[in-house]
Amino acid sequence: MKIPKNTKLLITGAPRSGTYFTARLLFNLGLNIRHEYLDTHGTVSSIHLLNTSGFTKVVHQIREPLKSISSLHKIDWLAQELWIDQKRDENFTGHFKNNLVSKKSIDSDTIESNWLYFLDKIKDRNLTRKCMKAYICWNELASEKSDYTYKLEDILTSSDYFNSWLMSLGLTPEEGDYQKSLKFTKEVDVSNSILSKHTGSLQIGGVRTSPDLSWEILESLDSGLSQKIKNLTSGFYS
């Protein structure tokens, strides 16, 4: 893959939309890009969405709603709120004192301001409804700020699509990139500690399980939010 000079991409979307997967693909092809943190060629991140200045291209990655909303249950939303509170309190040590290091991170202000913005908009006592709101809120803003939107599930469907996807990012595909990427995703793992520099500040509180969801479940819970998700993703998902 050929990378034009001064390339600085922002590939963004909702959390749990496959941004880590996409960062792995591009990193494997030689792009100096990180997951949720900036590198020479940019970032694949849901938490750099509020300020998109300075990027050569901003693109929106969307993932199938039911899978994405289910996966959003893995986020410990309360922990994010506690992390923000802790960062504001210089005297706080408690159980999260390891995250004091993140106060000095170059991306710390970006991460904090993004979480503050979205957490305020998705408040809800029901976890699934909160995840529905998160899917809508992040994807609406990502769509508004991006040059175009593509489906995560399409990236590796064919060599032609893969190459057109790279070109749409401003990159030049070379022979073998598609097969290399197929083999890579099946056989090779790149640790998130390599693709990111974070200190655990976004993973406080462990990992929750992902429930099995259906449109019937979402509609019975909140028909208005369910319809909004369908409207948002029409043209991408039936």
Coordinates of C-alpha atoms in Angstrom, one line a residue, residues 12-149:
T12 CA -14.6 7.2 13.5
G13 CA -18.0 5.9 14.6
A14 CA -19.7 4.7 17.7
P15 CA -17.8 2.7 20.3
R16 CA -17.9 -1.1 19.7
S17 CA -18.2 -0.5 15.9
G18 CA -15.0 -2.4 15.0
T19 CA -12.6 0.5 15.2
Y20 CA -9.9 -1.8 16.7
F21 CA -10.4 -4.3 13.8
T22 CA -9.9 -1.5 11.3
A23 CA -6.9 -0.2 13.1
R24 CA -5.3 -3.7 12.9
L25 CA -6.0 -3.9 9.2
L26 CA -4.4 -0.6 8.3
F27 CA -1.5 -1.0 10.8
N28 CA -0.7 -4.3 9.1
L29 CA -0.5 -2.7 5.7
G30 CA 2.1 -0.1 7.0
L31 CA 0.0 2.8 8.2
N32 CA 1.3 4.4 11.3
I33 CA -2.2 4.6 12.8
R34 CA -3.4 3.8 16.3
H35 CA -6.6 2.8 18.0
E36 CA -8.0 5.7 20.0
Y37 CA -4.7 7.6 20.0
L38 CA -3.1 9.7 17.4
D39 CA 0.0 8.6 15.4
T40 CA 1.7 9.9 12.3
H41 CA -1.1 8.8 10.0
G42 CA -4.0 9.4 12.3
T43 CA -6.3 7.3 14.4
V44 CA -9.2 4.9 14.2
S45 CA -11.3 6.2 17.1
S46 CA -14.7 6.9 18.5
I47 CA -13.3 9.4 21.0
H48 CA -11.8 12.0 18.6
L49 CA -15.1 13.0 17.1
L50 CA -15.8 16.4 18.6
N51 CA -12.7 18.1 17.0
T52 CA -12.0 16.8 13.5
S53 CA -9.7 19.6 12.5
G54 CA -6.2 18.8 11.2
F55 CA -7.2 15.5 9.6
T56 CA -6.8 15.1 5.8
K57 CA -9.9 12.9 5.7
V58 CA -12.7 12.0 8.1
V59 CA -14.7 8.9 7.4
H60 CA -17.5 7.2 9.3
Q61 CA -17.5 3.5 10.0
I62 CA -20.9 2.0 10.9
R63 CA -21.6 -1.5 12.2
E64 CA -24.9 -3.5 12.1
P65 CA -27.2 -2.0 14.8
L66 CA -28.1 -5.1 16.8
K67 CA -24.6 -6.4 17.0
S68 CA -23.2 -2.9 17.8
I69 CA -25.8 -2.1 20.5
S70 CA -25.4 -5.6 22.0
S71 CA -21.6 -5.0 22.2
L72 CA -22.1 -1.5 23.7
H73 CA -23.3 -3.4 26.9
K74 CA -19.7 -4.4 27.4
I75 CA -18.8 -0.8 28.3
D76 CA -19.0 -0.1 32.0
W77 CA -20.7 3.3 31.6
L78 CA -20.6 4.0 35.4
A79 CA -16.9 3.5 35.3
Q80 CA -16.5 6.1 32.6
E81 CA -18.3 8.6 34.8
L82 CA -16.1 7.7 37.8
W83 CA -13.0 8.1 35.7
I84 CA -14.1 11.6 34.6
D85 CA -14.8 12.5 38.3
Q86 CA -11.4 11.1 39.3
K87 CA -9.5 13.1 36.7
R88 CA -11.1 16.3 38.0
D89 CA -10.0 15.6 41.5
E90 CA -6.3 16.0 42.0
N91 CA -6.5 14.6 45.6
F92 CA -8.4 11.4 44.5
T93 CA -6.4 8.2 44.7
G94 CA -9.0 5.5 45.5
H95 CA -9.1 2.3 43.4
F96 CA -8.4 4.2 40.2
K97 CA -5.1 5.8 41.1
N98 CA -3.4 4.1 38.2
N99 CA -5.4 6.4 35.9
L100 CA -3.7 9.5 37.3
V101 CA -1.0 8.8 34.7
S102 CA -3.5 9.5 32.0
K103 CA -3.8 13.1 33.2
K104 CA -0.5 13.7 31.5
S105 CA -1.4 11.9 28.2
I106 CA -1.3 14.0 25.1
D107 CA -4.8 12.9 24.2
S108 CA -6.2 13.2 27.7
D109 CA -8.2 16.4 27.2
T110 CA -9.6 15.0 23.9
I111 CA -10.7 11.8 25.6
E112 CA -12.2 13.6 28.6
S113 CA -14.1 16.2 26.6
N114 CA -15.6 13.5 24.3
W115 CA -16.8 11.3 27.1
L116 CA -18.3 14.3 28.9
Y117 CA -20.2 15.3 25.8
F118 CA -21.6 11.9 25.1
L119 CA -22.3 10.7 28.6
D120 CA -24.4 13.8 29.2
K121 CA -26.6 13.0 26.1
I122 CA -27.2 9.3 26.8
K123 CA -28.2 9.3 30.4
D124 CA -30.7 6.5 31.1
R125 CA -31.3 4.1 34.0
N126 CA -32.1 1.3 31.5
L127 CA -28.8 -0.1 30.2
T128 CA -30.1 -1.3 26.8
R129 CA -31.9 2.0 26.2
K130 CA -28.6 3.8 27.1
C131 CA -26.8 1.7 24.5
M132 CA -29.4 2.6 21.9
K133 CA -29.0 6.2 22.6
A134 CA -25.2 5.9 22.4
Y135 CA -25.5 4.2 19.0
I136 CA -27.7 7.0 17.7
C137 CA -25.7 9.9 19.2
W138 CA -22.3 8.8 18.1
N139 CA -23.3 7.7 14.6
E140 CA -25.4 10.8 13.9
L141 CA -22.5 13.1 14.8
A142 CA -20.0 10.9 12.9
S143 CA -22.2 11.0 9.8
E144 CA -22.5 14.7 10.1
K145 CA -18.7 15.3 10.4
S146 CA -17.5 12.7 7.9
D147 CA -16.8 12.8 4.2
Y148 CA -18.7 9.6 3.8
T149 CA -20.0 6.5 5.6

